[in-house]
Coordinates of C-alpha atoms and ligand atoms in Angstrom, one line a residue:
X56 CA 112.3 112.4 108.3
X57 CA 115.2 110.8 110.1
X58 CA 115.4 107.2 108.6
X59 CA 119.0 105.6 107.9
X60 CA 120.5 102.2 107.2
X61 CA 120.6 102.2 103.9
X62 CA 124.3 101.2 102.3
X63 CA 125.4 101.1 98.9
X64 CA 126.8 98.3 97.0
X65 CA 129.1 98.3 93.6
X66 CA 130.6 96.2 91.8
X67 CA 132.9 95.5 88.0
X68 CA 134.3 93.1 86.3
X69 CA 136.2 94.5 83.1
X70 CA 139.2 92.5 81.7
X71 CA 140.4 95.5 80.4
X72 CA 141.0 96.9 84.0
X73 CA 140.5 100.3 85.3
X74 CA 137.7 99.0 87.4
X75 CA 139.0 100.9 91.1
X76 CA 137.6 104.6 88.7
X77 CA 134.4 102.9 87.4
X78 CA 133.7 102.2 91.2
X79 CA 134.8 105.6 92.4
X80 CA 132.1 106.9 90.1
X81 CA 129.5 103.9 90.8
X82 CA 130.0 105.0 94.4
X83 CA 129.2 108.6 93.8
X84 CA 126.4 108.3 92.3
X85 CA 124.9 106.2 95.4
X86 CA 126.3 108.5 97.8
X87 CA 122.8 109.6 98.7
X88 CA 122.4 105.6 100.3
X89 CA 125.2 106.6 103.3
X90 CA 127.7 109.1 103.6
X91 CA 129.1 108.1 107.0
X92 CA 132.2 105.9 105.2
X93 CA 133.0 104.5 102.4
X94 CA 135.8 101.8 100.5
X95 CA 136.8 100.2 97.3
X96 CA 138.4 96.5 97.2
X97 CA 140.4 95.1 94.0
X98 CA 142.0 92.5 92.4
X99 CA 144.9 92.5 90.6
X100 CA 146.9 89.4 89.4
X101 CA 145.3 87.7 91.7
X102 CA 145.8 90.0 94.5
X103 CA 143.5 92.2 96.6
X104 CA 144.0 95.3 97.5
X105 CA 141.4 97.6 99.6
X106 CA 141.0 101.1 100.8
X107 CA 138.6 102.5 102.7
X108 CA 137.6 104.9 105.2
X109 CA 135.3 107.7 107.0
X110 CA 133.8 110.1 105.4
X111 CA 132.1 111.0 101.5
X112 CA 133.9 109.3 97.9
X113 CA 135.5 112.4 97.2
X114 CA 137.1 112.7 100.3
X115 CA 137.9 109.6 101.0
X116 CA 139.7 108.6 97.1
X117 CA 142.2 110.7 95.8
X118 CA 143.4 109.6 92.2
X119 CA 147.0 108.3 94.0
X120 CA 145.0 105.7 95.7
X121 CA 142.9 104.8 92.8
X122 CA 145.9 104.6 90.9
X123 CA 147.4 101.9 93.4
X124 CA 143.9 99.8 93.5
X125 CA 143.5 99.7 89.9
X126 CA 142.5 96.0 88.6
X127 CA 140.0 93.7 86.6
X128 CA 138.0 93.8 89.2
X129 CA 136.3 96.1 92.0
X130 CA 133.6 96.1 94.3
X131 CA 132.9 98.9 96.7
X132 CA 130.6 100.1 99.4
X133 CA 128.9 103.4 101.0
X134 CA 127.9 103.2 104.2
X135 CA 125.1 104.5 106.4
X136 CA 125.2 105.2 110.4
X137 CA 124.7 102.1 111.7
X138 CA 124.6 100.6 115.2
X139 CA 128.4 99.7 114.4
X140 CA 129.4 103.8 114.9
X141 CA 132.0 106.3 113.1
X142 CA 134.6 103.4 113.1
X143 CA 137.0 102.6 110.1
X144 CA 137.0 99.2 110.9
X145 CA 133.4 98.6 110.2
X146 CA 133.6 100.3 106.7
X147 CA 133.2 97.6 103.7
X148 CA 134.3 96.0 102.1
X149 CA 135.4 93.9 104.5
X150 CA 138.2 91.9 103.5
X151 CA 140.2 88.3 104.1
X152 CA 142.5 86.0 103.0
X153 CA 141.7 82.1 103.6
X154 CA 143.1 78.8 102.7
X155 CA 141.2 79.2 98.9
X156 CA 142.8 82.8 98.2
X157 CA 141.5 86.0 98.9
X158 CA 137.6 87.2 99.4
X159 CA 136.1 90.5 99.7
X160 CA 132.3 91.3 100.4
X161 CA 129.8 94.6 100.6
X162 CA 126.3 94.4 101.7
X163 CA 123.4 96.3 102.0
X164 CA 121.0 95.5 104.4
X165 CA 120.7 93.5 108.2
X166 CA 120.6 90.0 108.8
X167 CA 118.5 88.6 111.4
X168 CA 120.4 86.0 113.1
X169 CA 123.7 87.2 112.8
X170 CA 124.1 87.6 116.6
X171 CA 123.4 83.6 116.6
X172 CA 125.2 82.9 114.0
X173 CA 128.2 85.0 115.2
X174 CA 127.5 82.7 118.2
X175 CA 127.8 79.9 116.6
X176 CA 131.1 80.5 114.6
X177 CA 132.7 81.8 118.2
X178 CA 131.9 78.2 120.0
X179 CA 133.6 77.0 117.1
X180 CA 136.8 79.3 117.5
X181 CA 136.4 82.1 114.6
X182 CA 137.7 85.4 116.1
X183 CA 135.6 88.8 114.8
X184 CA 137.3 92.0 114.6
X185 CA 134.3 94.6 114.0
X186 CA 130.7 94.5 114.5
X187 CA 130.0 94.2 110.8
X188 CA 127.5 92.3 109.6
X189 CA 129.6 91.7 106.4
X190 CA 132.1 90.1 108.5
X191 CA 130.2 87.2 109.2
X192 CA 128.6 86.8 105.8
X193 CA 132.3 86.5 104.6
X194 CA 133.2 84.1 107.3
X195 CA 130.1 82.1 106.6
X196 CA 130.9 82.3 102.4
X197 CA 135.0 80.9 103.3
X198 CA 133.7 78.2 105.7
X199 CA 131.3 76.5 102.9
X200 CA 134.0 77.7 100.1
X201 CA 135.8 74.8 101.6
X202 CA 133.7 72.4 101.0
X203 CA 132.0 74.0 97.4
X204 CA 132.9 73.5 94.2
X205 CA 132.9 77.2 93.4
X206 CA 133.3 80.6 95.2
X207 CA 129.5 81.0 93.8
X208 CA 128.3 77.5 94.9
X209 CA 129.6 79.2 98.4
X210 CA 128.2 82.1 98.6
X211 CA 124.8 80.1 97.5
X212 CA 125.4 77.9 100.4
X213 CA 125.9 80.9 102.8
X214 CA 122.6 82.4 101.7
X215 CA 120.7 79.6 102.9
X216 CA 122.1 80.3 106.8
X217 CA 121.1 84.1 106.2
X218 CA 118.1 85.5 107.8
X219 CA 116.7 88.9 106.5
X220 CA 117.7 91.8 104.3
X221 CA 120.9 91.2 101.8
X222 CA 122.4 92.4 98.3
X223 CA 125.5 91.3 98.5
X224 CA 128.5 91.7 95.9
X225 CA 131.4 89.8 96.5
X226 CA 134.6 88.9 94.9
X227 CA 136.7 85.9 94.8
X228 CA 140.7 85.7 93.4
X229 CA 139.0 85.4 90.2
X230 CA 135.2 85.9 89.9
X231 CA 132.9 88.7 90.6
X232 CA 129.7 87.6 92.5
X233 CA 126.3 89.4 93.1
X234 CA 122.7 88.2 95.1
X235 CA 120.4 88.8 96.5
X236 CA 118.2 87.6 99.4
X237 CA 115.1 85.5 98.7
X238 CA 112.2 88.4 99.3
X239 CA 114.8 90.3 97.3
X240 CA 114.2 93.3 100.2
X241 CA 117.0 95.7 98.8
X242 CA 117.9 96.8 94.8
X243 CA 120.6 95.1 93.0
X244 CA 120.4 95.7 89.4
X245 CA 122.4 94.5 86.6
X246 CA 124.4 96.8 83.9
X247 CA 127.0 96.1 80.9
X248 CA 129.3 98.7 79.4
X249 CA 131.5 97.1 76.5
X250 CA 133.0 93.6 77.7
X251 CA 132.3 94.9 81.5
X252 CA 129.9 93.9 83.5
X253 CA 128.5 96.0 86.6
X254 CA 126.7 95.1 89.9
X255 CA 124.8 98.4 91.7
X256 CA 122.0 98.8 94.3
X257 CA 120.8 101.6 91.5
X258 CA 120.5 102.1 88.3
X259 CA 121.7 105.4 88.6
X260 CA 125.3 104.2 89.4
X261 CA 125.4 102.5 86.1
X262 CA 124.5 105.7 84.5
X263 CA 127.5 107.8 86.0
X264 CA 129.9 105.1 84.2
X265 CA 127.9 105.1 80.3
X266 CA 127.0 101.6 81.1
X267 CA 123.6 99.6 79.5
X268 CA 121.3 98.5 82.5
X269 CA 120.3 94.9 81.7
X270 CA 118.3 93.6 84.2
X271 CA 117.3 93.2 87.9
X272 CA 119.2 90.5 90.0
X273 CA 116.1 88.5 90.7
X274 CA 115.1 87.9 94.6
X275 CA 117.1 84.5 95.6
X276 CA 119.4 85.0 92.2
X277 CA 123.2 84.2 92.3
X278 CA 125.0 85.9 89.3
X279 CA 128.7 85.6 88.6
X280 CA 131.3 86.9 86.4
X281 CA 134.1 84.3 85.4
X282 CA 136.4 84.8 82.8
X283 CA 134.6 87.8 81.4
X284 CA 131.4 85.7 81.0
X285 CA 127.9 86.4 82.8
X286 CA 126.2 83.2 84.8
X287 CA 123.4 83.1 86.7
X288 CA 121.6 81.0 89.3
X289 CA 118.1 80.8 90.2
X290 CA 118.0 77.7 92.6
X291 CA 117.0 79.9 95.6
X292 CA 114.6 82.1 93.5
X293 CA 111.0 80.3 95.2
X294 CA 109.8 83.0 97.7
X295 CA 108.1 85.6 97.3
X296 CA 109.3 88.7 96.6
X297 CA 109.0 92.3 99.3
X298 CA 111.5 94.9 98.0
X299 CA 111.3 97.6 100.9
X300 CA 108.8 100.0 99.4
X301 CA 110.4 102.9 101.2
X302 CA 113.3 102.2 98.5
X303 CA 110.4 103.8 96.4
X304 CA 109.3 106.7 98.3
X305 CA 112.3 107.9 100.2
X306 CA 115.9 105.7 99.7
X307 CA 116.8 106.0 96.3
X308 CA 117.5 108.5 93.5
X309 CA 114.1 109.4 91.3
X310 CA 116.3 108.9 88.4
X311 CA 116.5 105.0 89.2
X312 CA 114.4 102.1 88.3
X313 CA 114.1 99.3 90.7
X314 CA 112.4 95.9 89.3
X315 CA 111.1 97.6 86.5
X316 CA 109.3 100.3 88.0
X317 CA 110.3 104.0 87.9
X318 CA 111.5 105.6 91.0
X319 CA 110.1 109.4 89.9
X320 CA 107.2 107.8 88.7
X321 CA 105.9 106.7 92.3
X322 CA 106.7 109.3 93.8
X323 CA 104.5 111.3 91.4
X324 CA 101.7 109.2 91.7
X325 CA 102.1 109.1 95.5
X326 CA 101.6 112.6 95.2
X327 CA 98.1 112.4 93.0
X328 CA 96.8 110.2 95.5
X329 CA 97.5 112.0 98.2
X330 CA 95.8 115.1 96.1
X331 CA 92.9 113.0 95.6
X332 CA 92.6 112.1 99.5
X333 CA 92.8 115.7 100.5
X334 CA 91.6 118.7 98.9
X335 CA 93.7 122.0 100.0
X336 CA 92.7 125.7 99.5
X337 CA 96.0 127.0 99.1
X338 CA 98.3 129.0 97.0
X339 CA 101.3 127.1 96.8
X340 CA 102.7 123.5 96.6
X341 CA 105.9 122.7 98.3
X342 CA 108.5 119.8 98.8
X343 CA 110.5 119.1 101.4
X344 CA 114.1 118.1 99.4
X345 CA 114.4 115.4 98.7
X346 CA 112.1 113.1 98.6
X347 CA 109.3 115.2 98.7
X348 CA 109.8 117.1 96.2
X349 CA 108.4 114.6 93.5
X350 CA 105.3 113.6 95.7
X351 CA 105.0 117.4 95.4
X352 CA 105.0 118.0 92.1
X353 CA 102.4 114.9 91.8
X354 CA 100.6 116.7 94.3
X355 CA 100.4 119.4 91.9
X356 CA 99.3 118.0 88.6
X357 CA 96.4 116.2 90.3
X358 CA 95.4 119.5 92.4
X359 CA 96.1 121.7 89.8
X360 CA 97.4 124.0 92.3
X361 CA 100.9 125.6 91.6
X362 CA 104.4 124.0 92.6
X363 CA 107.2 125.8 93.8
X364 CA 110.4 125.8 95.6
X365 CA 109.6 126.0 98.7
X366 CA 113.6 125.2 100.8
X367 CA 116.8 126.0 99.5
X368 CA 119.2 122.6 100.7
X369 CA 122.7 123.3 101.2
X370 CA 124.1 120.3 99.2
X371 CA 127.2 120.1 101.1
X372 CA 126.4 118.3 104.1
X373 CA 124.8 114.8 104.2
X374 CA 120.6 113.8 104.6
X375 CA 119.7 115.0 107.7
X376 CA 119.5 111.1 109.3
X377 CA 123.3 110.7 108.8
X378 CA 123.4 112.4 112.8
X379 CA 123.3 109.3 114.7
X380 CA 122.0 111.3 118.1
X381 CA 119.0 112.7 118.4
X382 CA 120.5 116.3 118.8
X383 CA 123.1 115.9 116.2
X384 CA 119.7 115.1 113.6
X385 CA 118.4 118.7 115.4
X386 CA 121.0 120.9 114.2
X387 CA 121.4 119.0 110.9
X388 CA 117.8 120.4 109.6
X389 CA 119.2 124.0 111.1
X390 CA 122.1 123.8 109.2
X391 CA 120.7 122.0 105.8
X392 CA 117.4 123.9 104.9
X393 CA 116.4 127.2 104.5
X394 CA 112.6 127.9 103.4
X395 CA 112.5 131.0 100.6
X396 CA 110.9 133.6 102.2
X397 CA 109.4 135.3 98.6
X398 CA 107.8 131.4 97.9
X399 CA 106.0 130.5 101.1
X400 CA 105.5 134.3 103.0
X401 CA 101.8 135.7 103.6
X402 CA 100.9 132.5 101.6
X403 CA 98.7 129.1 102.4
X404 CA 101.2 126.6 101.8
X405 CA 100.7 122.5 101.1
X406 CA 104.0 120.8 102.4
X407 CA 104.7 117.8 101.0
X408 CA 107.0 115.3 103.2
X409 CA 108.1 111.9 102.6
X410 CA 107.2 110.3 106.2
X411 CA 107.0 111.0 110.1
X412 CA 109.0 108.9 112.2
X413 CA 110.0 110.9 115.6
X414 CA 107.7 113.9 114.4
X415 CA 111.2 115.8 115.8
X416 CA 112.5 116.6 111.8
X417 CA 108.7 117.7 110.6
X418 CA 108.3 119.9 113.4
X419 CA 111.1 121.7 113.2
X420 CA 110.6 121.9 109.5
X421 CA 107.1 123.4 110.0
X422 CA 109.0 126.1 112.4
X423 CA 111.2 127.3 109.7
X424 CA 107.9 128.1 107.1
X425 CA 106.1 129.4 110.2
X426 CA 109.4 131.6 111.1
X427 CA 109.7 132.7 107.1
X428 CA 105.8 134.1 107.3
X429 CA 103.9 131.4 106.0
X430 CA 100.0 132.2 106.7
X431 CA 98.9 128.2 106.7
X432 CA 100.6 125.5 106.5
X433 CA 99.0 122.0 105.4
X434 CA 101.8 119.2 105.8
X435 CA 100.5 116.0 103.6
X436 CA 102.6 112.6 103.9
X437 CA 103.7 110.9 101.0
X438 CA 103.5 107.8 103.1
X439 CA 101.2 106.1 105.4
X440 CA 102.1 106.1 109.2
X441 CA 104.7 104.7 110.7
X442 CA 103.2 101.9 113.0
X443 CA 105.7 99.4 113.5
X444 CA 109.8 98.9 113.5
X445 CA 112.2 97.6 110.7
X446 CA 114.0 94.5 111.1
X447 CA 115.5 94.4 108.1
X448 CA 118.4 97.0 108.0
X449 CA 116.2 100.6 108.4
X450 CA 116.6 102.1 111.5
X451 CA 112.4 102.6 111.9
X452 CA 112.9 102.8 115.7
X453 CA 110.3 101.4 118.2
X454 CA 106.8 101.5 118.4
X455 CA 107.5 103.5 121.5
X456 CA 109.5 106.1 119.5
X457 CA 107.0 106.3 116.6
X458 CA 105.0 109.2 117.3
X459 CA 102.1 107.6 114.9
X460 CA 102.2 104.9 117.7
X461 CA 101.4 106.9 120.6
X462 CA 98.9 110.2 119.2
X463 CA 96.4 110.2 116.8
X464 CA 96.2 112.4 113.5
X465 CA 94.6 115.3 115.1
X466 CA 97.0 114.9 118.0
X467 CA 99.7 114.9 116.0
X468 CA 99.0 118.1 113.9
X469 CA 98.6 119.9 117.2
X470 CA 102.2 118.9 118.6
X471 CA 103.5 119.6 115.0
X472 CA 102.1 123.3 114.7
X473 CA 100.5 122.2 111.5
X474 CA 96.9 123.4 109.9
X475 CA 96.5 120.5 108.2
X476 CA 98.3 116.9 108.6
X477 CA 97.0 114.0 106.3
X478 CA 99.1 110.3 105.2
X479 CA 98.9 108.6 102.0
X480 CA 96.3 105.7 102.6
X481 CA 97.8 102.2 103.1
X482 CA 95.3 101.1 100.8
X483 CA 97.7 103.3 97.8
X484 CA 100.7 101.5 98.2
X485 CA 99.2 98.8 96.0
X486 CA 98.6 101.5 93.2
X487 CA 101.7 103.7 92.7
X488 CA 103.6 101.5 91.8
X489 CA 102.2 99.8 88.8
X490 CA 105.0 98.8 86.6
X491 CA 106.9 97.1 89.7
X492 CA 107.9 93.2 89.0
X493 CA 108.5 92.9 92.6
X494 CA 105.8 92.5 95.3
X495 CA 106.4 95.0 98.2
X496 CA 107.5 94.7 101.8
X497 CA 105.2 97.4 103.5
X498 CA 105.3 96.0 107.2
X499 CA 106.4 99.4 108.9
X500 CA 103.0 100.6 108.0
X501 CA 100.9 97.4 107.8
X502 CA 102.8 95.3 111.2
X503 CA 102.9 92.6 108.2
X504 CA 106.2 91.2 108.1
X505 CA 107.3 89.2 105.5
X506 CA 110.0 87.6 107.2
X507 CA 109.2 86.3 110.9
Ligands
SF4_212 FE1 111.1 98.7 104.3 FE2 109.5 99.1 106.4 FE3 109.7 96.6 105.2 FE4 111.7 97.7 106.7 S1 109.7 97.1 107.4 S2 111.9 96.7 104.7 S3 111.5 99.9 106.1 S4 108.9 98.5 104.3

């Protein structure tokens, strides 16, 4: 799987300060949504302070420059490989001082019409420094914050010029502001730990700082923190909702739960219904780590067939899609799995794999079992094929690229050196995930976009 694109947002308001080390941590535990570069933005007194920079939240934070962001408030940011490259500058949060005071913003996701709304602003003589699409989001929030009330009225005012994907957490001199876009396509929960109150894409980031999870940002919602205080906004909350369902089965942590539903808990039942789509004599149930290792075990229950660990991961280098060239990915699967030999050799083995996108990762993969002795190998997908691109902030490349696009099934499993090759149905998407208070966006597989 070689999917990317999929940032991190964080963000606290705690009178009580301290807020730069509840982000560090916030930020670690969403390091698995980009590794590529990272940063932290703060207010203190009234003044904003940011650091930021290439590379993972442990390397790129020491406790000196914690130390110097400290404040009563903090938002920060991880970053996936994006079309804006290995640069610094592109890192969030991006920053800026204006006529009102001082604004920072973090985003996860891709806005449509940025290129013609960065068009726009340029006729009217705004100057851009990166690529970012956070750049113009902030531009767009100081331009209306002139003429708003509120630094929340503003960023409510930007959201209406803002086509596509978006969870945004932004701060003001003095207020801490979260939303999300109207289809509500990427996770923003809510989380309290004391007086404080947190902003994450996960729930999982509000674990790794003891905070209470509270509630979802709703699709189209504006919250805000002012004086310590909670507000909310639900003016813009009409559409109807598509949270990417590939936040389910492959972006974030199992140990989340996004609009109610439990992350682990698709995953497992993705992996019963592929089980009850295709029945596998076999000896042994594998994952491929991550992601489908979960499907795997779900896999398992419903076959009754035994799970194992089938790959050892070396957990010091990032998800194999953080190699923006096609033979930087290559190497990365080299270099980050390892299949155990005792598991898989002399055996008939039932991969389990979160998607195809190139077919490049999964064949290679299927190499390495082959290579460590496995007699069969039956390589199941935990999610339907790939038919279409993303336009909403995953890279899913184009239909030319998508190797679902151009072979069939049997095709496929021929060019992949598999015995089997089976996908979950489209028809399951609207089953495994049954606690979900969020309808799904599912156009990669379905060509049915929510958003023209
Ligand atoms: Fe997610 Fe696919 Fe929809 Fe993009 S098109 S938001 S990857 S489901």
């Amino acid at each position: 799987m070689a999917l990317k694109e999929e940032c991190g947002v964080f963000g606290i308001y705690d009178t009580k300060g301290g807020c730069a080390g509840s982000a560090y941590y916030g930020l670690y535990a969403l390091q698995h949504r980009g590794q590529e570069a990272c940063g932290i933005a703060a207010i203190n007194d009234m003044e904003l302070s940011c650091h930021k920079g290439i590379g993972l939240v442990g390397d790129v934070f020491s406790e000196e420059i914690l130390n110097n962001l400290d404040g009563v408030m903090a938002i920060g940011h991880v970053k996936y490989s994006g079309t804006n490259g290995k640069s610094r500058k592109s890192a969030q949060p991006l920053t800026l001082t204006y006529i009102k005071g001082s604004l920072a913003v973090a985003h996860n996701g891709n806005i449509i019409n940025s290129a013609e709304l960065k068009r726009e602003y340029e006729h009217r003589g705004a100057i851009f420094h990166t690529s970012s699409d956070s750049e113009i989001i902030a531009y767009i929030i100081a331009q209306a914050r002139l003429h708003s009330d509120s630094a929340q009225d503003a960023v409510k005012q930007a959201m209406k010029r803002l086509k596509g994907a978006f969870s945004l957490v932004v701060m003001s001199s003095q207020k801490l502001i979260a939303a999300r876009d109207s289809h509500g396509f990427r996770p923003l929960c809510i989380g309290q730990k004391g007086d404080a109150y947190i902003f994450a894409s996960e729930t999982c980031a509000l674990d790794s700082i003891g905070a209470t999870f509270l509630r979802d940002v709703l699709p189209g919602e504006v919250c805000w923190v002012s004086n310590g205080e909670l507000y909310s906004d639900r003016e813009n909350c009409s559409e109807k909702s598509a949270l990417c369902i590939f936040e389910h089965l492959y972006f974030a942590r199992p140990d989340s739960i996004i609009d109610g539903q439990s992350v682990y808990e698709t995953r497992i039942l993705a992996g019963r219904f592929l089980a009850r789509k295709y029945t596998v004599d076999a000896d042994v149930v594998i994952g491929v780590p991550d992601s489908g290792l979960v499907a795997a075990k779900g896999y398992s229950l419903e076959s009754g067939l035994p799970y194992n660990d089938g790959f050892i991961k070396n957990r010091y280098i990032g998800r194999t899609f953080i190699a923006p060239t096609q033979s930087e990915r290559e190497e990365a699967v080299k270099i980050k799995l390892n299949p155990l030999r005792a598991v898989v050799s002399g055996k008939r083995v039932v991969v389990i794999d979160d998607s195809i996108v190139r077919g490049t990762t999964s064949s290679k993969t299927i190499g390495l079992l082959r290579e460590a002795g496995a007699k069969e190998i039956h390589v199941l997908i935990s999610s339907p094929k790939f038919i279409s691109p993303c336009y909403y902030g995953t890279n899913v490349p184009s239909k030319k690229a998508l190797i679902a696009c151009n072979y069939s099934t049997e095709e496929m499993r021929q060019m992949l050196g598999a015995d089997t090759l089976g996908f979950l149905s489209l028809d399951s998407l609207d089953f495994i995930a049954p606690n979900s208070q969020c309808k799904f966006c599912d156009a990669c597989f379905s060509e049915n976009y929510p958003v023209a």
